[in-house]
Amino acid sequence: MATSNPDDSPSSASLEPEIVANAPLEADSVDTDSDFNDGDSAIESLASSTASIRDDMIKEVRIHGRQYTGYMEAKYVLPMDEEERERLDFQHHIVWLTLDQKLNLAPIRHVNRALDAGCGTGIWAIDFADAHPETEVLGVDLAPVQPHNVPPNLNFELDDLEKDWTFSRKFDYIHSQMMIGGISNWPRYIGQCFEFLESDGFLEVHDIDLVIRCDDGTMPSNSAIVRWHNYMHDGAKKAGFPLDSISHVPKMMKEAGFVDIVATPTKWPINTWPKDKKYKELGKWVSENFNWGAESMSLALFTRILGWSIEEVQVFAAQFRADLRNRKMHAYWDFYVIHGRKP
């Protein structure tokens, strides 16, 4: 992946985002479900609670048997119970595999302060703090689900990143992972990242473009997986946050003032249909992640916004899971790794 030297002068920096090509995948000839029956298990949960946090940020509500943050009437629409925390750690492992077992791709150097914006369970921040003991790392999230026992150079805070940022010092590196569905105003979010970076600091975004794709016509337009996406986008639009912003982030970063912007999309297959070994493995993990989260991802939107009953959600989630296992449908999502430098 081509990147510019962070020490280049602004006049020599690349102003246009570089979009790395995403090659088509060849489908495997085997159409069985055997790849899913090997007993894979999720990564051990790091879930816990932090203490001494403002009361309005730690309210909890239970809806349909799932626990949600009660902040701003559950602004964050995914559950935040033990089951979901385990899925988020599992999802982090998929991102790690996608990045070829790296935590970041931005050419960062001499990072004094790093921010994990929307740190979730804190697993990335913990790994990054361990790998960079010289760096002061801060993780920020809406929900108090981070562990107590963390590296000495890591702290967690609870805050709403869509409000005005009030950090007392700037950062050399800001990391943002899987925030789709948690941000209503992406240009403002990117702008605040730019404002709170030091010169030559990097913003790196890891996120899924929640738009289902298929290159060979094997995904019927009336399939449950297509209809699930349509319902999700309809509910998210009515709730006030987009699910298809990630492919536009490079442009937003350019407009905010970032340079040396590189966007690398990687295909996340819905299951093990690709012939290529790496993408077959990714598909196996991705399928399990969405199979696990079929209800948690849609429960709040479908019931609160679209007016579905819990029984309707459960039946439709079963249909969605069936499509996830159908290796005759060569569908995928694009997962983006995007980074840019503040000149």
Short mmCIF file of C-alpha atoms in Angstrom, two decimals:
data_model
loop_
_atom_site.label_atom_id
_atom_site.label_comp_id
_atom_site.label_asym_id
_atom_site.label_seq_id
_atom_site.Cartn_x
_atom_site.Cartn_y
_atom_site.Cartn_z
CA MET A 1 0.00 0.00 0.00
CA ALA A 2 1.45 3.31 -1.01
CA THR A 3 1.71 6.03 1.62
CA SER A 4 3.49 9.35 1.80
CA ASN A 5 6.25 10.14 4.24
CA PRO A 6 4.70 11.83 7.30
CA ASP A 7 7.56 14.35 7.22
CA ASP A 8 6.73 15.55 3.70
CA SER A 9 5.81 19.21 3.48
CA PRO A 10 2.14 20.05 2.84
CA SER A 11 3.01 21.24 -0.65
CA SER A 12 4.20 17.77 -1.61
CA ALA A 13 1.36 15.89 0.06
CA SER A 14 -1.24 13.94 -1.86
CA LEU A 15 -4.50 15.86 -1.73
CA GLU A 16 -6.69 13.40 -3.61
CA PRO A 17 -7.75 10.25 -1.70
CA GLU A 18 -6.10 7.09 -2.97
CA ILE A 19 -8.65 4.29 -3.35
CA VAL A 20 -6.96 0.90 -3.51
CA ALA A 21 -8.49 -1.44 -6.09
CA ASN A 22 -10.71 -4.28 -4.87
CA ALA A 23 -10.31 -7.28 -7.17
CA PRO A 24 -13.21 -9.67 -7.92
CA LEU A 25 -13.31 -12.99 -6.09
CA GLU A 26 -13.65 -16.41 -7.67
CA ALA A 27 -16.31 -18.63 -6.14
CA ASP A 28 -15.46 -22.08 -4.83
CA SER A 29 -17.22 -24.99 -6.53
CA VAL A 30 -18.33 -26.63 -3.27
CA ASP A 31 -21.82 -25.69 -2.06
CA THR A 32 -22.00 -27.39 1.34
CA ASP A 33 -22.29 -25.99 4.84
CA SER A 34 -19.53 -28.18 6.26
CA ASP A 35 -17.25 -25.19 6.79
CA PHE A 36 -19.49 -23.96 9.60
CA ASN A 37 -19.61 -27.11 11.71
CA ASP A 38 -16.16 -27.12 13.25
CA GLY A 39 -16.90 -25.74 16.71
CA ASP A 40 -15.29 -22.31 16.38
CA SER A 41 -15.79 -20.26 19.53
CA ALA A 42 -15.76 -16.51 20.23
CA ILE A 43 -12.81 -14.77 21.79
CA GLU A 44 -13.06 -14.59 25.58
CA SER A 45 -15.00 -11.52 26.63
CA LEU A 46 -13.19 -8.63 28.27
CA ALA A 47 -16.49 -7.21 29.51
CA SER A 48 -16.55 -5.48 32.87
CA SER A 49 -17.58 -2.10 34.26
CA THR A 50 -15.69 1.03 35.08
CA ALA A 51 -16.45 3.05 38.18
CA SER A 52 -17.02 6.71 39.08
CA ILE A 53 -18.86 7.63 35.86
CA ARG A 54 -21.68 10.14 35.54
CA ASP A 55 -25.06 8.63 36.39
CA ASP A 56 -26.69 9.67 33.13
CA MET A 57 -24.08 7.70 31.18
CA ILE A 58 -24.51 4.41 33.02
CA LYS A 59 -28.27 4.03 33.03
CA GLU A 60 -29.37 0.64 31.75
CA VAL A 61 -32.66 -0.50 30.28
CA ARG A 62 -33.85 -3.99 29.39
CA ILE A 63 -35.95 -4.45 26.27
CA HIS A 64 -37.01 -7.84 24.91
CA GLY A 65 -34.57 -9.53 27.24
CA ARG A 66 -31.54 -7.53 26.07
CA GLN A 67 -29.67 -4.86 28.02
CA TYR A 68 -29.12 -1.43 26.43
CA THR A 69 -27.47 1.77 27.56
CA GLY A 70 -30.17 4.15 28.74
CA TYR A 71 -28.25 7.27 27.70
CA MET A 72 -30.47 9.68 25.71
CA GLU A 73 -33.15 7.00 25.57
CA ALA A 74 -30.76 4.42 24.15
CA LYS A 75 -29.15 6.57 21.47
CA TYR A 76 -26.87 3.59 20.70
CA VAL A 77 -29.21 1.01 19.20
CA LEU A 78 -27.14 -2.13 19.77
CA PRO A 79 -27.45 -4.01 23.04
CA MET A 80 -24.58 -3.72 25.49
CA ASP A 81 -24.98 -6.91 27.48
CA GLU A 82 -22.49 -9.73 27.93
CA GLU A 83 -23.58 -11.53 24.75
CA GLU A 84 -23.08 -8.42 22.63
CA ARG A 85 -19.76 -7.59 24.26
CA GLU A 86 -18.48 -11.03 23.36
CA ARG A 87 -19.65 -10.52 19.78
CA LEU A 88 -17.82 -7.18 19.61
CA ASP A 89 -14.58 -8.82 20.75
CA PHE A 90 -15.17 -11.52 18.15
CA GLN A 91 -15.70 -8.80 15.53
CA HIS A 92 -12.43 -7.11 16.53
CA HIS A 93 -10.64 -10.37 15.73
CA ILE A 94 -12.11 -10.28 12.20
CA VAL A 95 -10.78 -6.75 11.73
CA TRP A 96 -7.37 -7.89 12.99
CA LEU A 97 -7.37 -10.72 10.44
CA THR A 98 -8.45 -8.29 7.70
CA LEU A 99 -5.46 -6.07 8.52
CA ASP A 100 -3.16 -9.13 8.24
CA GLN A 101 -2.87 -9.35 12.02
CA LYS A 102 -2.05 -5.68 12.52
CA LEU A 103 -3.74 -3.10 14.72
CA ASN A 104 -3.29 -0.24 12.24
CA LEU A 105 -2.08 0.51 8.72
CA ALA A 106 -1.41 4.24 9.05
CA PRO A 107 2.35 4.99 8.98
CA ILE A 108 2.37 6.34 12.53
CA ARG A 109 5.61 7.32 14.29
CA HIS A 110 6.43 8.95 17.62
CA VAL A 111 2.91 8.71 19.03
CA ASN A 112 2.81 10.48 22.38
CA ARG A 113 -0.98 10.43 22.75
CA ALA A 114 -3.50 8.17 21.03
CA LEU A 115 -7.31 8.20 21.15
CA ASP A 116 -9.54 5.20 20.53
CA ALA A 117 -12.79 6.95 19.64
CA GLY A 118 -15.71 4.64 20.36
CA CYS A 119 -13.55 2.05 22.10
CA GLY A 120 -16.36 -0.37 22.95
CA THR A 121 -15.06 -3.17 25.17
CA GLY A 122 -11.58 -1.64 24.99
CA ILE A 123 -9.92 -4.61 23.32
CA TRP A 124 -8.16 -2.58 20.57
CA ALA A 125 -7.02 0.07 23.05
CA ILE A 126 -5.59 -2.59 25.35
CA ASP A 127 -3.69 -4.27 22.51
CA PHE A 128 -2.40 -0.91 21.23
CA ALA A 129 -1.31 0.21 24.70
CA ASP A 130 0.53 -3.08 25.20
CA ALA A 131 2.26 -2.70 21.83
CA HIS A 132 3.15 0.97 22.49
CA PRO A 133 4.09 1.31 26.18
CA GLU A 134 5.61 4.72 25.44
CA THR A 135 2.21 6.07 24.29
CA GLU A 136 -0.50 7.57 26.50
CA VAL A 137 -3.69 5.89 25.25
CA LEU A 138 -7.24 7.08 25.94
CA GLY A 139 -10.36 5.08 25.09
CA VAL A 140 -13.73 6.85 24.97
CA ASP A 141 -17.17 5.30 24.64
CA LEU A 142 -20.82 5.77 25.64
CA ALA A 143 -21.02 2.56 27.63
CA PRO A 144 -19.01 1.56 30.72
CA VAL A 145 -18.04 -1.91 29.49
CA GLN A 146 -14.26 -1.72 29.69
CA PRO A 147 -12.19 -3.78 32.16
CA HIS A 148 -10.43 -2.47 35.28
CA ASN A 149 -7.15 -4.30 34.76
CA VAL A 150 -5.49 -2.52 31.85
CA PRO A 151 -1.95 -1.44 30.89
CA PRO A 152 -0.65 1.49 33.00
CA ASN A 153 -0.51 3.77 29.94
CA LEU A 154 -4.23 3.31 29.17
CA ASN A 155 -7.27 5.13 30.59
CA PHE A 156 -10.95 4.91 29.71
CA GLU A 157 -13.51 7.72 29.81
CA LEU A 158 -17.22 7.81 29.17
CA ASP A 159 -18.43 10.53 26.84
CA ASP A 160 -20.62 11.27 23.81
CA LEU A 161 -18.29 11.83 20.85
CA GLU A 162 -21.07 13.54 18.90
CA LYS A 163 -21.05 16.43 21.35
CA ASP A 164 -18.34 19.13 21.38
CA TRP A 165 -15.00 17.57 22.24
CA THR A 166 -13.36 19.08 25.32
CA PHE A 167 -10.06 17.21 25.56
CA SER A 168 -7.39 19.34 27.22
CA ARG A 169 -4.64 18.11 24.88
CA LYS A 170 -4.46 16.96 21.28
CA PHE A 171 -3.51 13.53 19.96
CA ASP A 172 -0.92 12.21 17.52
CA TYR A 173 -3.16 9.35 16.41
CA ILE A 174 -6.93 8.81 16.48
CA HIS A 175 -8.37 5.37 15.83
CA SER A 176 -12.05 4.79 15.04
CA GLN A 177 -13.40 1.27 14.52
CA MET A 178 -16.90 -0.03 13.73
CA MET A 179 -18.69 3.22 14.50
CA ILE A 180 -21.27 2.77 11.75
CA GLY A 181 -24.66 3.16 13.36
CA GLY A 182 -23.17 5.14 16.21
CA ILE A 183 -22.53 8.43 14.38
CA SER A 184 -25.31 10.60 12.96
CA ASN A 185 -23.12 13.41 11.56
CA TRP A 186 -19.98 11.95 10.02
CA PRO A 187 -18.59 15.23 8.57
CA ARG A 188 -18.74 16.83 12.04
CA TYR A 189 -17.13 13.76 13.60
CA ILE A 190 -14.29 13.82 11.05
CA GLY A 191 -13.92 17.57 11.59
CA GLN A 192 -13.52 17.13 15.35
CA CYS A 193 -10.92 14.42 14.76
CA PHE A 194 -8.99 16.87 12.57
CA GLU A 195 -9.26 19.64 15.16
CA PHE A 196 -7.91 17.48 17.99
CA LEU A 197 -4.96 16.05 16.08
CA GLU A 198 -1.47 17.48 16.31
CA SER A 199 0.25 18.46 13.04
CA ASP A 200 1.40 15.31 11.22
CA GLY A 201 -1.07 13.30 13.29
CA PHE A 202 -3.11 10.52 11.68
CA LEU A 203 -6.78 9.56 11.73
CA GLU A 204 -7.48 5.91 10.90
CA VAL A 205 -11.01 4.57 10.35
CA HIS A 206 -11.89 0.87 10.24
CA ASP A 207 -15.51 0.25 9.31
CA ILE A 208 -17.97 -1.72 7.23
CA ASP A 209 -19.96 -0.29 4.35
CA LEU A 210 -23.30 -1.88 5.24
CA VAL A 211 -24.37 -2.22 1.61
CA ILE A 212 -24.67 -5.82 0.44
CA ARG A 213 -22.97 -6.44 -2.92
CA CYS A 214 -22.75 -9.24 -5.47
CA ASP A 215 -20.70 -9.21 -8.68
CA ASP A 216 -22.13 -12.21 -10.52
CA GLY A 217 -25.92 -11.99 -10.17
CA THR A 218 -26.24 -14.88 -7.73
CA MET A 219 -28.06 -12.88 -5.03
CA PRO A 220 -31.83 -12.60 -5.68
CA SER A 221 -33.28 -9.15 -5.11
CA ASN A 222 -36.05 -10.67 -2.95
CA SER A 223 -33.69 -12.65 -0.74
CA ALA A 224 -33.89 -12.18 3.02
CA ILE A 225 -30.38 -10.72 3.10
CA VAL A 226 -31.32 -7.97 0.62
CA ARG A 227 -34.59 -7.25 2.41
CA TRP A 228 -32.75 -7.12 5.77
CA HIS A 229 -30.48 -4.40 4.40
CA ASN A 230 -33.42 -2.45 3.02
CA TYR A 231 -35.20 -2.56 6.39
CA MET A 232 -32.00 -1.66 8.26
CA HIS A 233 -31.37 1.39 6.07
CA ASP A 234 -35.00 2.45 6.31
CA GLY A 235 -34.98 2.22 10.10
CA ALA A 236 -31.58 3.91 10.43
CA LYS A 237 -32.63 6.78 8.17
CA LYS A 238 -35.75 7.34 10.25
CA ALA A 239 -33.66 7.16 13.44
CA GLY A 240 -31.32 9.82 12.10
CA PHE A 241 -28.07 8.02 11.36
CA PRO A 242 -26.70 6.61 8.07
CA LEU A 243 -25.38 3.08 7.52
CA ASP A 244 -23.66 3.78 4.20
CA SER A 245 -21.29 6.64 5.08
CA ILE A 246 -17.98 4.81 5.08
CA SER A 247 -17.29 4.93 1.35
CA HIS A 248 -17.73 8.72 1.58
CA VAL A 249 -15.28 9.18 4.46
CA PRO A 250 -12.24 9.77 2.20
CA LYS A 251 -14.02 12.76 0.64
CA MET A 252 -15.07 14.00 4.08
CA MET A 253 -11.48 13.74 5.26
CA LYS A 254 -10.25 15.73 2.27
CA GLU A 255 -12.86 18.42 2.92
CA ALA A 256 -11.81 18.55 6.59
CA GLY A 257 -8.20 19.22 5.58
CA PHE A 258 -6.55 15.80 5.69
CA VAL A 259 -3.87 14.85 3.15
CA ASP A 260 -2.17 11.59 2.15
CA ILE A 261 -5.55 9.86 2.37
CA VAL A 262 -5.55 6.15 1.54
CA ALA A 263 -8.74 4.05 1.44
CA THR A 264 -8.41 0.27 1.22
CA PRO A 265 -11.62 -1.75 0.83
CA THR A 266 -11.50 -5.48 1.58
CA LYS A 267 -14.36 -7.79 0.69
CA TRP A 268 -16.05 -9.47 3.63
CA PRO A 269 -17.88 -12.49 2.10
CA ILE A 270 -21.16 -13.51 3.73
CA ASN A 271 -19.81 -17.06 4.12
CA THR A 272 -17.10 -19.38 2.76
CA TRP A 273 -18.11 -19.14 -0.90
CA PRO A 274 -14.81 -17.64 -2.23
CA LYS A 275 -12.16 -19.98 -3.57
CA ASP A 276 -9.29 -17.84 -2.26
CA LYS A 277 -8.05 -19.18 1.08
CA LYS A 278 -7.83 -15.81 2.87
CA TYR A 279 -11.31 -14.72 1.83
CA LYS A 280 -12.75 -18.14 2.61
CA GLU A 281 -11.42 -17.78 6.16
CA LEU A 282 -12.71 -14.21 6.42
CA GLY A 283 -16.10 -15.37 5.18
CA LYS A 284 -16.24 -18.04 7.86
CA TRP A 285 -15.68 -15.50 10.63
CA VAL A 286 -17.90 -12.83 9.07
CA SER A 287 -20.77 -15.28 8.67
CA GLU A 288 -20.52 -16.29 12.31
CA ASN A 289 -20.43 -12.63 13.39
CA PHE A 290 -23.60 -11.74 11.49
CA ASN A 291 -25.27 -15.02 12.42
CA TRP A 292 -24.54 -14.19 16.06
CA GLY A 293 -25.72 -10.61 15.69
CA ALA A 294 -28.74 -11.16 13.43
CA GLU A 295 -31.17 -10.16 16.16
CA SER A 296 -28.99 -7.74 18.15
CA MET A 297 -28.21 -5.62 15.08
CA SER A 298 -31.83 -5.24 14.06
CA LEU A 299 -33.89 -5.66 17.24
CA ALA A 300 -34.02 -2.03 18.36
CA LEU A 301 -34.47 -0.54 14.89
CA PHE A 302 -37.14 -3.01 13.79
CA THR A 303 -39.21 -2.77 16.99
CA ARG A 304 -38.74 0.87 18.01
CA ILE A 305 -38.62 2.49 14.58
CA LEU A 306 -40.37 0.13 12.14
CA GLY A 307 -43.01 -1.15 14.57
CA TRP A 308 -42.25 -4.87 14.32
CA SER A 309 -43.07 -7.33 17.08
CA ILE A 310 -40.29 -9.35 18.71
CA GLU A 311 -41.75 -12.50 17.13
CA GLU A 312 -41.56 -10.94 13.65
CA VAL A 313 -37.94 -10.00 14.23
CA GLN A 314 -37.07 -13.52 15.37
CA VAL A 315 -38.71 -15.16 12.35
CA PHE A 316 -37.03 -12.78 9.92
CA ALA A 317 -33.67 -13.18 11.66
CA ALA A 318 -33.93 -16.94 11.03
CA GLN A 319 -34.50 -16.27 7.31
CA PHE A 320 -31.52 -13.89 7.28
CA ARG A 321 -29.33 -16.55 8.91
CA ALA A 322 -30.37 -19.06 6.25
CA ASP A 323 -29.17 -16.71 3.52
CA LEU A 324 -25.88 -16.25 5.36
CA ARG A 325 -25.28 -19.99 5.01
CA ASN A 326 -26.24 -20.16 1.33
CA ARG A 327 -22.93 -20.54 -0.54
CA LYS A 328 -24.72 -20.22 -3.88
CA MET A 329 -25.14 -16.50 -3.17
CA HIS A 330 -21.75 -14.88 -3.79
CA ALA A 331 -22.43 -11.77 -1.76
CA TYR A 332 -20.13 -9.61 0.36
CA TRP A 333 -19.72 -6.36 2.24
CA ASP A 334 -16.86 -3.92 1.72
CA PHE A 335 -14.79 -3.32 4.84
CA TYR A 336 -12.76 -0.10 4.65
CA VAL A 337 -9.45 0.85 6.21
CA ILE A 338 -8.99 4.61 5.70
CA HIS A 339 -6.23 6.82 7.00
CA GLY A 340 -5.12 10.37 6.43
CA ARG A 341 -2.67 12.90 7.87
CA LYS A 342 -3.24 16.36 9.29
CA PRO A 343 -0.61 18.58 7.63
#
